[in-house]
Amino acid sequence: MSVPEVDVHLRRTGIKGSADQPLWTAIRLSTQRISFKNYGRFMDILMCGDTSPGDEGFPLSRARSLKFDLRRRRGLPFPDIEPYRLLKVATEVFLTLHCGVDLDLRERTSSGSTDGKHFLASQEVPREKYDPNAPVEIQGKELPKAVVEEEEARYYRALTHGDIEGLWGQYLEKLPKDPEKTQADHFTLPYLALIRQKLSDVSIVESKGTDADWWETCRGIVQRKLTMPCFLELIWSYWHEEGMLVQTMNAITQRFQNVRGAAGTALAQLEIDPLRPLNNLLWGYLQDEQHRLTVRRRAYEYDHHYGISLHGQAIPEMTTADSRSKFLEAFHNLLQICSAFFKQDDDTTVVADGFTVLNALRDVHLILSEGQHNQYGDLPWTARMEMLMQEWLLARPEFREFLPTRIMVDYPEAWMDRVDAMKKLQGWTDVSVLHFRNLGIFGEQILLSIRFGSWSEFNDPAQAANWVRYWRAEIQGYIHAYRAVTGVDVTDAQQSTRFTPPSVHLRNRLASQRAGALPAAQPAGLPAARPLPVPTTSLVPRAERNSER
């Protein structure tokens, strides 16, 4: 008797969705909106008047209105800096329009829930013109089909048109009303709703549009802080600074002032003519130096947020009042656990357990929330604004004439080859700025999803498993970039150096790099090389010889 053939397949078990998946979508799309690619296009349109048929969705009228308002308020006490002032105002307008989500700009039903059709409706819609009865396409933008298809792969299930928007509306929580005031319904993230409960005795006040009405909001909780969270993470600025973005601009401005740098004549040919815009932009940037964050202030805040800092001559020994000394250990433990989870999850004979991931997420969330005070609300925004401006200046075409860039390297952003060229000239780290940029982008998305999630409330390991699956590309990208930058594999539980601050690894690698550039030792058994003749007259100018003594 013949035995019938039976097909046997090993498939992944069904994955149940979790309530906070649309939050991760919102974070991913929000961080993409403030990317340098979008910022560069925004500046081309707003500053240079460069428009194309593909810019119909650009909020030009709203941007111009904000720019006009901010230009009246933002003044600098220096002559001939109008182009730079416009650059500064336009950058602030960009972040104002594109950072985060306005959770109140959406169509609500009579029961207080939302149909979710206005997912990620940002401040591109003027609040004074908002009409809850207007057609959907006027209020906000629905997710494009390509985005929905990409989210399907991250959600591990099929999604129809409007599913993510509906889940987003169900995820938000309604804030309680003040019985003494007539207020509209306000919605916020569950994590922020928990914080609101801790301050239940404090009323919520709406921020006013004019300075004359500011006194009405001098007490209470500012409504827009609850209903319009800005998804920015300071780790983006940290990794871009470690990638030598700020140092590159410092070297250029030094040479612009005719100050001899540490690398001597490396920038001797940097002579920018006054006929092109870059000259005046750098003049304004230099004059505004006193109004920018110092490296010391950023270093202290890096320590306050993540327990990490910078190393260099401009950073003396720091005496911080509050440091997140356990963040690096908790975060790298999470990455190591995620790496082990991926191996189990790819094995269709095993059901990966997300409970260890959940515990690690709780630890990181707790540490992040402890540092979410004092300068948290403003310094990351200011640092991002300043670094976006630095990137835009470096991306100017004039720099191709002064920095020996490598044309055939396909950098994703126009400023990056300038930084790598400067690092080569100055003898800084030879690790490509691409890896530092990836650490900033991936690290920001990962930490935002941990910071704004209600991980202290969750006790379902499936929710943590969904988090790992959703952010798999970013987690693995961060692990790879960290290894490329520091030489440390954070997934190796036996490697004792994975909890050492990255700035220490970078300093050690730079020392090894410079030591390797020295002439090799003379092999044994060979005669010593004959020394070169020493010139009788020094070629160094007398003024410089005197200054070196």
Coordinates of C-alpha atoms in Angstrom, one line a residue:
M1 CA 0.0 0.0 0.0
S2 CA 1.5 3.3 -1.1
V3 CA 1.7 6.1 1.4
P4 CA 0.4 9.4 0.0
E5 CA 2.8 12.3 -0.2
V6 CA 2.2 15.1 2.3
D7 CA 3.7 18.6 1.9
V8 CA 5.2 19.9 5.1
H9 CA 6.1 23.5 5.5
L10 CA 7.6 25.5 8.3
R11 CA 6.0 28.8 8.6
R12 CA 6.2 31.6 11.1
T13 CA 3.4 31.5 13.7
G14 CA 0.7 34.1 13.5
I15 CA 1.8 37.5 14.9
K16 CA -0.8 39.4 16.9
G17 CA -0.7 43.2 16.5
S18 CA -0.2 45.6 19.4
A19 CA -1.8 48.9 20.2
D20 CA 1.4 51.0 20.0
Q21 CA 2.4 50.0 16.4
P22 CA 1.0 53.3 14.9
L23 CA 3.2 55.3 17.3
W24 CA 6.3 53.7 15.8
T25 CA 4.9 54.6 12.3
A26 CA 4.4 58.2 13.5
I27 CA 8.0 58.3 14.9
R28 CA 9.5 56.9 11.7
L29 CA 7.6 59.2 9.4
S30 CA 8.2 62.3 11.6
T31 CA 12.0 61.7 11.8
Q32 CA 12.0 61.3 8.0
R33 CA 10.2 64.6 7.6
I34 CA 13.0 66.5 9.4
S35 CA 15.8 64.7 7.4
F36 CA 18.4 66.8 5.6
K37 CA 17.0 65.7 2.3
N38 CA 13.7 67.4 3.1
Y39 CA 15.4 70.3 4.8
G40 CA 17.5 70.9 1.7
R41 CA 14.5 70.9 -0.6
F42 CA 12.6 73.2 1.9
M43 CA 15.5 75.7 1.8
D44 CA 15.7 75.6 -2.0
I45 CA 12.0 76.5 -2.2
L46 CA 11.8 79.0 0.6
M47 CA 15.2 80.8 0.2
C48 CA 16.0 80.3 -3.4
G49 CA 12.5 80.3 -5.0
D50 CA 13.3 76.9 -6.7
T51 CA 9.9 75.2 -7.3
S52 CA 9.0 72.2 -9.5
P53 CA 5.9 70.3 -10.4
G54 CA 6.5 67.8 -7.6
D55 CA 6.1 70.4 -4.9
E56 CA 2.3 70.7 -4.8
G57 CA 2.2 69.4 -1.2
F58 CA 4.7 71.9 0.0
P59 CA 3.0 74.2 2.6
L60 CA 4.4 77.4 0.9
S61 CA 1.8 79.8 2.2
R62 CA 2.1 78.6 5.7
A63 CA 5.9 78.6 5.6
R64 CA 6.0 82.2 4.2
S65 CA 3.6 83.3 6.9
L66 CA 5.7 81.9 9.7
K67 CA 8.9 83.2 8.1
F68 CA 7.4 86.7 7.9
D69 CA 6.4 86.5 11.6
L70 CA 9.7 85.2 12.8
R71 CA 11.8 87.6 10.8
R72 CA 10.1 90.5 12.7
R73 CA 11.0 88.8 16.0
R74 CA 14.5 87.4 15.2
G75 CA 17.0 90.2 15.0
L76 CA 20.8 90.3 15.2
P77 CA 22.8 93.4 16.1
F78 CA 25.2 93.1 13.2
P79 CA 25.4 94.9 9.8
D80 CA 25.1 93.1 6.4
I81 CA 23.9 89.7 7.7
E82 CA 20.4 89.5 6.2
P83 CA 21.1 86.3 4.1
Y84 CA 22.2 84.5 7.3
R85 CA 19.3 85.8 9.3
L86 CA 17.0 84.5 6.6
L87 CA 18.8 81.1 6.8
K88 CA 18.3 81.0 10.6
V89 CA 14.6 82.0 10.4
A90 CA 13.9 79.5 7.6
T91 CA 15.5 76.7 9.6
E92 CA 13.3 77.5 12.5
V93 CA 10.3 77.5 10.3
F94 CA 11.2 74.1 8.9
L95 CA 11.4 72.5 12.3
T96 CA 8.2 74.3 13.4
L97 CA 6.3 72.9 10.4
H98 CA 7.7 69.4 10.3
C99 CA 8.7 68.3 13.8
G100 CA 6.3 65.9 15.5
V101 CA 2.6 65.5 15.3
D102 CA -0.3 67.7 16.1
L103 CA -2.6 65.3 17.9
D104 CA -5.6 67.7 17.9
L105 CA -5.8 68.3 14.1
R106 CA -8.1 65.4 13.3
E107 CA -11.8 64.8 12.7
R108 CA -13.5 63.5 15.9
T109 CA -16.8 61.7 16.2
S110 CA -19.5 62.6 18.7
S111 CA -18.3 59.8 21.0
G112 CA -14.9 61.5 21.2
S113 CA -13.0 58.9 19.2
T114 CA -11.3 59.6 15.9
D115 CA -11.7 58.0 12.5
G116 CA -8.0 58.5 12.1
K117 CA -8.2 59.9 8.6
H118 CA -5.8 62.7 9.5
F119 CA -2.9 60.6 10.6
L120 CA 0.3 62.7 11.1
A121 CA -1.5 65.9 10.3
S122 CA 1.2 68.4 11.2
Q123 CA 1.3 72.1 11.6
E124 CA 1.1 72.5 7.9
V125 CA -2.6 73.1 8.5
P126 CA -3.1 76.6 10.1
R127 CA -5.0 76.2 13.3
E128 CA -7.1 79.3 12.7
K129 CA -8.4 77.8 9.4
Y130 CA -9.1 74.4 10.8
D131 CA -12.7 73.2 10.0
P132 CA -13.7 69.9 11.5
N133 CA -16.5 69.5 8.9
A134 CA -14.2 70.1 5.9
P135 CA -13.4 67.3 3.5
V136 CA -10.7 64.9 4.6
E137 CA -8.1 65.9 2.0
I138 CA -8.1 69.5 3.2
Q139 CA -7.3 68.7 6.9
G140 CA -4.3 66.4 6.5
K141 CA -2.6 63.9 4.3
E142 CA -3.5 60.2 4.3
L143 CA -0.6 57.8 4.1
P144 CA 0.5 57.1 0.6
K145 CA 0.2 53.6 -0.8
A146 CA 3.9 53.0 -0.8
V147 CA 4.1 53.9 2.9
V148 CA 1.3 51.5 3.7
E149 CA 3.0 48.7 1.8
E150 CA 6.2 49.3 3.7
E151 CA 4.4 49.3 7.0
E152 CA 2.8 45.9 6.1
A153 CA 6.2 44.4 6.1
R154 CA 6.9 45.9 9.5
Y155 CA 3.5 45.0 11.0
Y156 CA 3.8 41.4 9.6
R157 CA 0.2 41.5 8.4
A158 CA -1.9 42.8 5.6
L159 CA -3.2 46.4 5.9
T160 CA -6.0 48.0 4.0
H161 CA -6.4 51.7 3.2
G162 CA -7.0 53.6 6.5
D163 CA -6.0 50.8 8.9
I164 CA -3.0 52.6 10.3
E165 CA -4.9 55.8 10.7
G166 CA -7.7 54.0 12.5
L167 CA -5.2 52.3 14.9
W168 CA -3.6 55.6 15.5
G169 CA -6.9 57.1 16.5
Q170 CA -7.6 54.2 18.9
Y171 CA -4.1 54.5 20.4
L172 CA -4.5 58.2 21.5
E173 CA -6.0 58.9 24.9
K174 CA -8.5 61.7 25.7
L175 CA -7.3 64.2 28.3
P176 CA -9.8 65.0 31.1
K177 CA -11.4 68.4 30.9
D178 CA -11.2 71.2 33.4
P179 CA -14.8 71.5 34.9
E180 CA -14.4 75.2 35.3
K181 CA -13.5 75.9 31.7
T182 CA -15.1 75.2 28.4
Q183 CA -12.6 73.3 26.4
A184 CA -12.6 71.2 23.3
D185 CA -11.4 67.6 23.5
H186 CA -7.7 67.1 23.5
F187 CA -5.8 63.9 22.8
T188 CA -2.3 62.8 23.6
L189 CA 0.0 59.8 23.8
P190 CA -0.7 57.2 26.6
Y191 CA 2.8 58.0 28.1
L192 CA 2.1 61.7 28.2
A193 CA -1.4 60.9 29.6
L194 CA 0.3 59.1 32.5
I195 CA 2.4 62.2 33.2
R196 CA -0.8 64.3 33.1
Q197 CA -2.4 62.1 35.8
K198 CA 0.6 62.8 38.1
L199 CA -0.2 66.6 37.6
S200 CA -3.9 66.2 37.8
D201 CA -4.2 69.2 40.2
V202 CA -2.6 71.5 37.6
S203 CA -4.8 72.9 34.9
I204 CA -4.1 72.8 31.1
V205 CA -3.8 76.2 29.5
E206 CA -3.7 77.0 25.8
S207 CA -0.6 78.9 24.5
K208 CA -1.5 82.3 23.1
G209 CA -0.4 83.6 19.8
T210 CA 0.7 87.0 20.9
D211 CA 3.2 88.2 23.4
A212 CA 0.6 90.4 25.1
D213 CA -1.4 87.3 26.1
W214 CA 1.5 85.4 27.5
W215 CA 0.6 86.1 31.1
E216 CA -2.4 83.9 30.7
T217 CA -0.2 80.8 30.3
C218 CA 2.4 81.6 33.0
R219 CA 0.8 79.0 35.2
G220 CA -0.3 75.5 34.5
I221 CA 0.6 72.9 31.8
V222 CA 1.1 74.2 28.3
Q223 CA -1.4 72.4 26.1
R224 CA 0.8 72.2 23.1
K225 CA 3.5 70.3 25.1
L226 CA 0.9 67.5 25.5
T227 CA -0.9 67.6 22.2
M228 CA 2.0 68.5 19.9
P229 CA 5.0 66.4 20.9
C230 CA 8.2 67.0 18.9
F231 CA 10.0 63.8 18.1
L232 CA 13.6 64.9 18.5
E233 CA 16.4 63.0 20.2
L234 CA 19.7 64.6 21.3
I235 CA 21.6 61.4 20.3
W236 CA 21.3 62.6 16.7
S237 CA 23.4 65.7 17.5
Y238 CA 25.9 63.6 19.6
W239 CA 26.8 61.3 16.8
H240 CA 26.9 64.0 14.2
E241 CA 29.3 65.9 16.5
E242 CA 31.5 62.9 17.0
G243 CA 31.5 62.6 13.2
M244 CA 33.3 66.0 13.1
L245 CA 30.4 68.1 11.6
V246 CA 30.8 70.9 14.1
Q247 CA 34.6 70.7 14.0
T248 CA 34.6 71.0 10.3
M249 CA 32.7 74.3 10.4
N250 CA 35.0 75.5 13.2
A251 CA 38.0 74.9 11.0
I252 CA 36.5 76.7 8.1
T253 CA 35.5 79.8 10.2
Q254 CA 39.0 79.9 11.7
R255 CA 40.5 80.0 8.2
F256 CA 37.8 82.6 7.2
Q257 CA 39.2 84.8 9.9
N258 CA 42.8 84.2 8.8
V259 CA 43.6 82.2 11.9
R260 CA 46.2 79.5 11.5
G261 CA 44.7 76.1 12.5
A262 CA 46.3 73.1 14.2
A263 CA 46.9 71.5 10.8
G264 CA 49.0 74.4 9.6
T265 CA 48.4 75.3 5.9
A266 CA 45.8 72.5 5.2
L267 CA 43.3 75.2 4.3
A268 CA 45.7 77.6 2.7
Q269 CA 43.7 77.7 -0.6
L270 CA 40.3 78.5 1.1
E271 CA 39.8 81.9 -0.3
I272 CA 36.1 82.6 -0.8
D273 CA 35.4 85.5 -3.1
P274 CA 32.8 88.1 -2.0
L275 CA 30.8 87.8 -5.2
R276 CA 29.0 84.6 -4.2
P277 CA 26.5 84.1 -1.4
L278 CA 28.6 81.7 0.7
N279 CA 31.0 84.6 1.7
N280 CA 28.3 86.7 3.3
L281 CA 26.6 83.6 4.8
L282 CA 29.8 82.6 6.6
W283 CA 30.2 86.2 7.7
G284 CA 26.8 86.2 9.4
Y285 CA 27.4 82.7 10.8
L286 CA 30.6 83.9 12.3
Q287 CA 29.1 87.0 13.8
D288 CA 26.3 84.9 15.4
E289 CA 28.8 82.6 17.2
Q290 CA 28.0 84.1 20.6
H291 CA 24.4 83.1 20.2
R292 CA 25.0 79.4 19.5
L293 CA 25.4 76.6 21.9
T294 CA 28.9 76.0 23.1
V295 CA 30.5 72.5 22.9
R296 CA 30.7 72.5 26.7
R297 CA 26.9 73.0 27.0
R298 CA 26.2 70.2 24.6
A299 CA 28.7 67.9 26.3
Y300 CA 27.0 68.5 29.7
E301 CA 23.6 67.7 28.2
Y302 CA 24.9 64.5 26.5
D303 CA 25.9 63.4 29.9
H304 CA 22.6 64.3 31.4
H305 CA 20.6 62.4 28.7
Y306 CA 22.8 59.4 28.1
G307 CA 25.8 59.4 30.5
I308 CA 28.2 59.9 27.5
S309 CA 30.3 62.9 26.6
L310 CA 33.0 64.2 24.3
H311 CA 36.7 64.1 24.5
G312 CA 38.9 66.9 23.3
Q313 CA 40.9 70.0 24.1
A314 CA 37.7 72.1 24.2
I315 CA 36.2 69.8 26.9
P316 CA 38.0 70.0 30.2
E317 CA 37.3 67.5 33.0
M318 CA 33.5 67.7 33.6
T319 CA 31.8 67.9 37.0
T320 CA 28.2 67.1 36.2
A321 CA 25.4 67.2 38.8
D322 CA 23.3 64.4 37.3
S323 CA 24.5 61.7 34.9
R324 CA 22.8 58.7 33.3
S325 CA 25.7 56.5 34.1
K326 CA 23.7 53.3 33.6
F327 CA 22.2 54.2 30.2
L328 CA 25.0 52.8 28.0
E329 CA 24.9 49.4 29.8
A330 CA 21.1 49.2 29.6
F331 CA 21.0 50.3 26.0
H332 CA 23.7 47.9 24.8
N333 CA 22.2 45.1 26.8
L334 CA 18.9 45.8 24.9
L335 CA 20.7 45.6 21.6
Q336 CA 22.4 42.4 22.5
I337 CA 19.1 40.8 23.6
C338 CA 17.5 42.0 20.3
S339 CA 20.3 40.3 18.3
A340 CA 19.6 37.0 20.1
F341 CA 15.9 37.5 19.5
F342 CA 16.4 37.9 15.8
K343 CA 18.1 34.5 15.6
Q344 CA 15.3 32.8 17.5
D345 CA 12.6 34.6 15.5
D346 CA 14.2 33.5 12.2
D347 CA 14.0 29.9 13.3
T348 CA 10.5 28.7 12.4
T349 CA 10.8 25.7 14.8
V350 CA 11.1 28.1 17.8
V351 CA 8.6 30.7 19.2
A352 CA 10.9 33.6 20.3
D353 CA 10.1 34.9 23.7
G354 CA 9.9 38.7 24.0
F355 CA 9.9 38.9 27.8
T356 CA 13.6 39.6 28.1
V357 CA 13.2 42.3 25.5
L358 CA 10.3 43.8 27.5
N359 CA 12.4 43.9 30.7
A360 CA 15.3 45.6 28.8
L361 CA 12.9 48.1 27.2
R362 CA 11.6 49.0 30.7
D363 CA 15.1 49.6 32.0
V364 CA 16.0 51.9 29.1
H365 CA 12.7 53.7 29.3
L366 CA 13.2 54.4 33.0
I367 CA 16.7 55.8 32.5
L368 CA 15.6 58.0 29.5
S369 CA 12.7 59.4 31.4
E370 CA 14.9 60.4 34.4
G371 CA 16.9 62.6 32.1
Q372 CA 13.8 64.2 30.5
H373 CA 14.0 67.4 32.5
N374 CA 15.6 70.9 32.6
Q375 CA 17.1 71.6 29.1
Y376 CA 15.4 68.6 27.5
G377 CA 12.7 70.7 26.0
D378 CA 14.8 73.2 24.2
L379 CA 18.5 72.2 23.9
P380 CA 17.9 69.2 21.4
W381 CA 15.8 71.5 19.3
T382 CA 18.4 74.3 19.3
A383 CA 21.3 71.8 18.6
R384 CA 19.3 70.3 15.7
M385 CA 18.6 73.7 14.2
E386 CA 22.3 74.8 14.4
M387 CA 23.6 71.5 12.9
L388 CA 21.1 71.5 10.0
M389 CA 22.3 75.0 9.2
Q390 CA 25.9 73.8 9.3
E391 CA 25.1 70.9 7.0
W392 CA 23.3 73.2 4.5
L393 CA 26.3 75.6 4.5
L394 CA 28.7 72.7 3.9
A395 CA 26.5 71.4 1.1
R396 CA 27.0 74.7 -0.8
P397 CA 28.6 74.1 -4.2
E398 CA 31.4 76.6 -3.6
F399 CA 33.1 74.2 -1.2
R400 CA 33.9 71.9 -4.0
E401 CA 36.6 74.3 -5.1
F402 CA 38.3 74.4 -1.7
L403 CA 38.0 70.9 -0.3
P404 CA 39.4 67.8 -2.2
T405 CA 36.3 65.7 -2.1
R406 CA 36.0 62.2 -3.7
I407 CA 33.5 62.5 -6.5
M408 CA 32.9 58.8 -7.0
V409 CA 31.8 58.1 -3.4
D410 CA 28.0 58.1 -3.4
Y411 CA 27.2 59.9 -0.2
P412 CA 23.4 60.1 0.5
E413 CA 23.7 63.8 1.6
A414 CA 25.6 66.6 0.0
W415 CA 27.4 67.8 3.1
M416 CA 29.1 64.5 4.0
D417 CA 31.9 64.5 1.5
R418 CA 33.0 67.9 2.7
V419 CA 33.3 66.6 6.3
D420 CA 35.3 63.5 5.2
A421 CA 37.6 65.7 3.1
M422 CA 38.2 68.0 6.1
K423 CA 39.0 65.0 8.3
K424 CA 41.6 63.9 5.8
L425 CA 43.2 67.3 5.7
Q426 CA 43.3 67.7 9.5
G427 CA 44.4 64.1 10.3
W428 CA 41.2 63.3 12.2
T429 CA 39.5 59.9 12.4
D430 CA 39.5 58.1 9.1
V431 CA 36.1 56.5 9.7
S432 CA 33.6 57.7 7.2
V433 CA 31.0 60.2 8.4
L434 CA 28.4 58.0 6.9
H435 CA 28.6 55.6 9.9
F436 CA 28.2 58.5 12.3
R437 CA 25.2 59.8 10.4
N438 CA 23.6 56.4 10.5
L439 CA 24.2 56.1 14.2
G440 CA 22.4 59.4 14.7
I441 CA 19.4 58.6 12.5
F442 CA 18.9 55.0 13.7
G443 CA 19.6 55.9 17.4
E444 CA 17.1 58.7 17.3
Q445 CA 14.3 56.5 16.0
I446 CA 15.0 53.7 18.4
L447 CA 15.2 55.9 21.5
L448 CA 12.1 57.9 20.6
S449 CA 10.1 54.7 20.4
I450 CA 11.4 53.7 23.8
R451 CA 11.0 57.2 25.4
F452 CA 7.4 57.8 24.3
G453 CA 6.1 54.3 24.7
S454 CA 4.2 53.4 27.9
W455 CA 6.6 50.5 28.7
S456 CA 6.0 50.8 32.5
E457 CA 2.3 49.8 31.9
F458 CA 2.9 46.9 29.5
N459 CA 3.3 43.3 30.7
D460 CA 2.7 41.5 27.4
P461 CA 5.9 40.1 25.9
A462 CA 4.2 40.0 22.4
Q463 CA 4.2 43.8 22.5
A464 CA 8.0 43.9 23.0
A465 CA 8.4 41.2 20.3
N466 CA 6.5 43.4 17.9
W467 CA 8.8 46.4 18.8
V468 CA 11.9 44.3 17.9
R469 CA 10.4 43.2 14.6
Y470 CA 9.3 46.6 13.6
W471 CA 12.7 48.3 14.3
R472 CA 14.8 45.4 13.1
A473 CA 16.4 47.3 10.2
E474 CA 17.3 50.3 12.5
I475 CA 18.6 48.1 15.3
Q476 CA 20.8 46.0 13.0
G477 CA 21.9 49.2 11.2
Y478 CA 22.9 50.8 14.6
I479 CA 24.8 47.7 15.7
H480 CA 26.8 47.6 12.4
A481 CA 27.5 51.4 12.4
Y482 CA 28.7 51.3 16.1
R483 CA 31.1 48.5 15.3
A484 CA 32.4 50.4 12.2
V485 CA 33.0 53.5 14.3
T486 CA 34.3 52.1 17.6
G487 CA 35.4 48.6 16.7
V488 CA 33.2 47.2 19.4
D489 CA 30.5 44.5 18.8
V490 CA 27.7 45.3 21.3
T491 CA 26.1 41.9 20.5
D492 CA 29.0 40.0 22.1
A493 CA 28.1 39.5 25.7
Q494 CA 31.6 38.4 26.5
Q495 CA 33.2 41.7 25.3
S496 CA 33.9 43.8 28.4
T497 CA 34.5 47.0 26.4
R498 CA 30.9 47.3 25.1
F499 CA 29.9 49.4 28.2
T500 CA 32.9 51.8 27.7
P501 CA 31.7 55.3 26.5
P502 CA 32.1 55.6 22.7
S503 CA 34.3 58.7 23.0
V504 CA 36.9 56.6 24.7
H505 CA 36.9 54.1 21.9
L506 CA 37.1 56.9 19.3
R507 CA 40.1 58.5 21.1
N508 CA 41.9 55.2 21.3
R509 CA 41.3 54.4 17.7
L510 CA 42.5 57.8 16.6
A511 CA 45.7 57.3 18.6
S512 CA 46.2 53.9 17.0
Q513 CA 45.5 55.4 13.6
R514 CA 48.2 58.1 14.1
A515 CA 50.7 55.6 15.5
G516 CA 50.2 53.5 12.4
A517 CA 51.0 56.4 10.2
L518 CA 54.5 56.8 11.6
P519 CA 57.4 55.2 9.8
A520 CA 57.8 51.5 10.4
A521 CA 60.6 50.4 12.8
Q522 CA 63.9 49.5 11.2
P523 CA 64.0 45.7 10.6
A524 CA 66.7 43.8 12.5
G525 CA 69.9 43.1 10.7
L526 CA 69.7 46.0 8.3
P527 CA 72.0 49.1 8.6
A528 CA 70.4 52.2 10.0
A529 CA 69.1 54.6 7.4
R530 CA 71.4 57.6 6.8
P531 CA 69.7 60.8 8.3
L532 CA 68.8 63.5 5.9
P533 CA 70.9 66.7 6.0
V534 CA 69.6 69.4 8.2
P535 CA 69.3 72.8 6.5
T536 CA 71.5 75.5 8.1
T537 CA 68.7 78.1 7.7
S538 CA 65.3 77.4 9.1
L539 CA 62.4 77.7 6.7
V540 CA 60.0 78.7 9.5
P541 CA 59.4 82.5 9.7
R542 CA 61.0 84.1 12.8
A543 CA 57.6 85.2 14.1
E544 CA 56.3 81.7 14.2
R545 CA 59.6 80.4 15.7
N546 CA 59.2 82.8 18.6
S547 CA 55.6 82.0 19.1
E548 CA 56.4 78.2 19.4
R549 CA 58.9 78.7 22.2

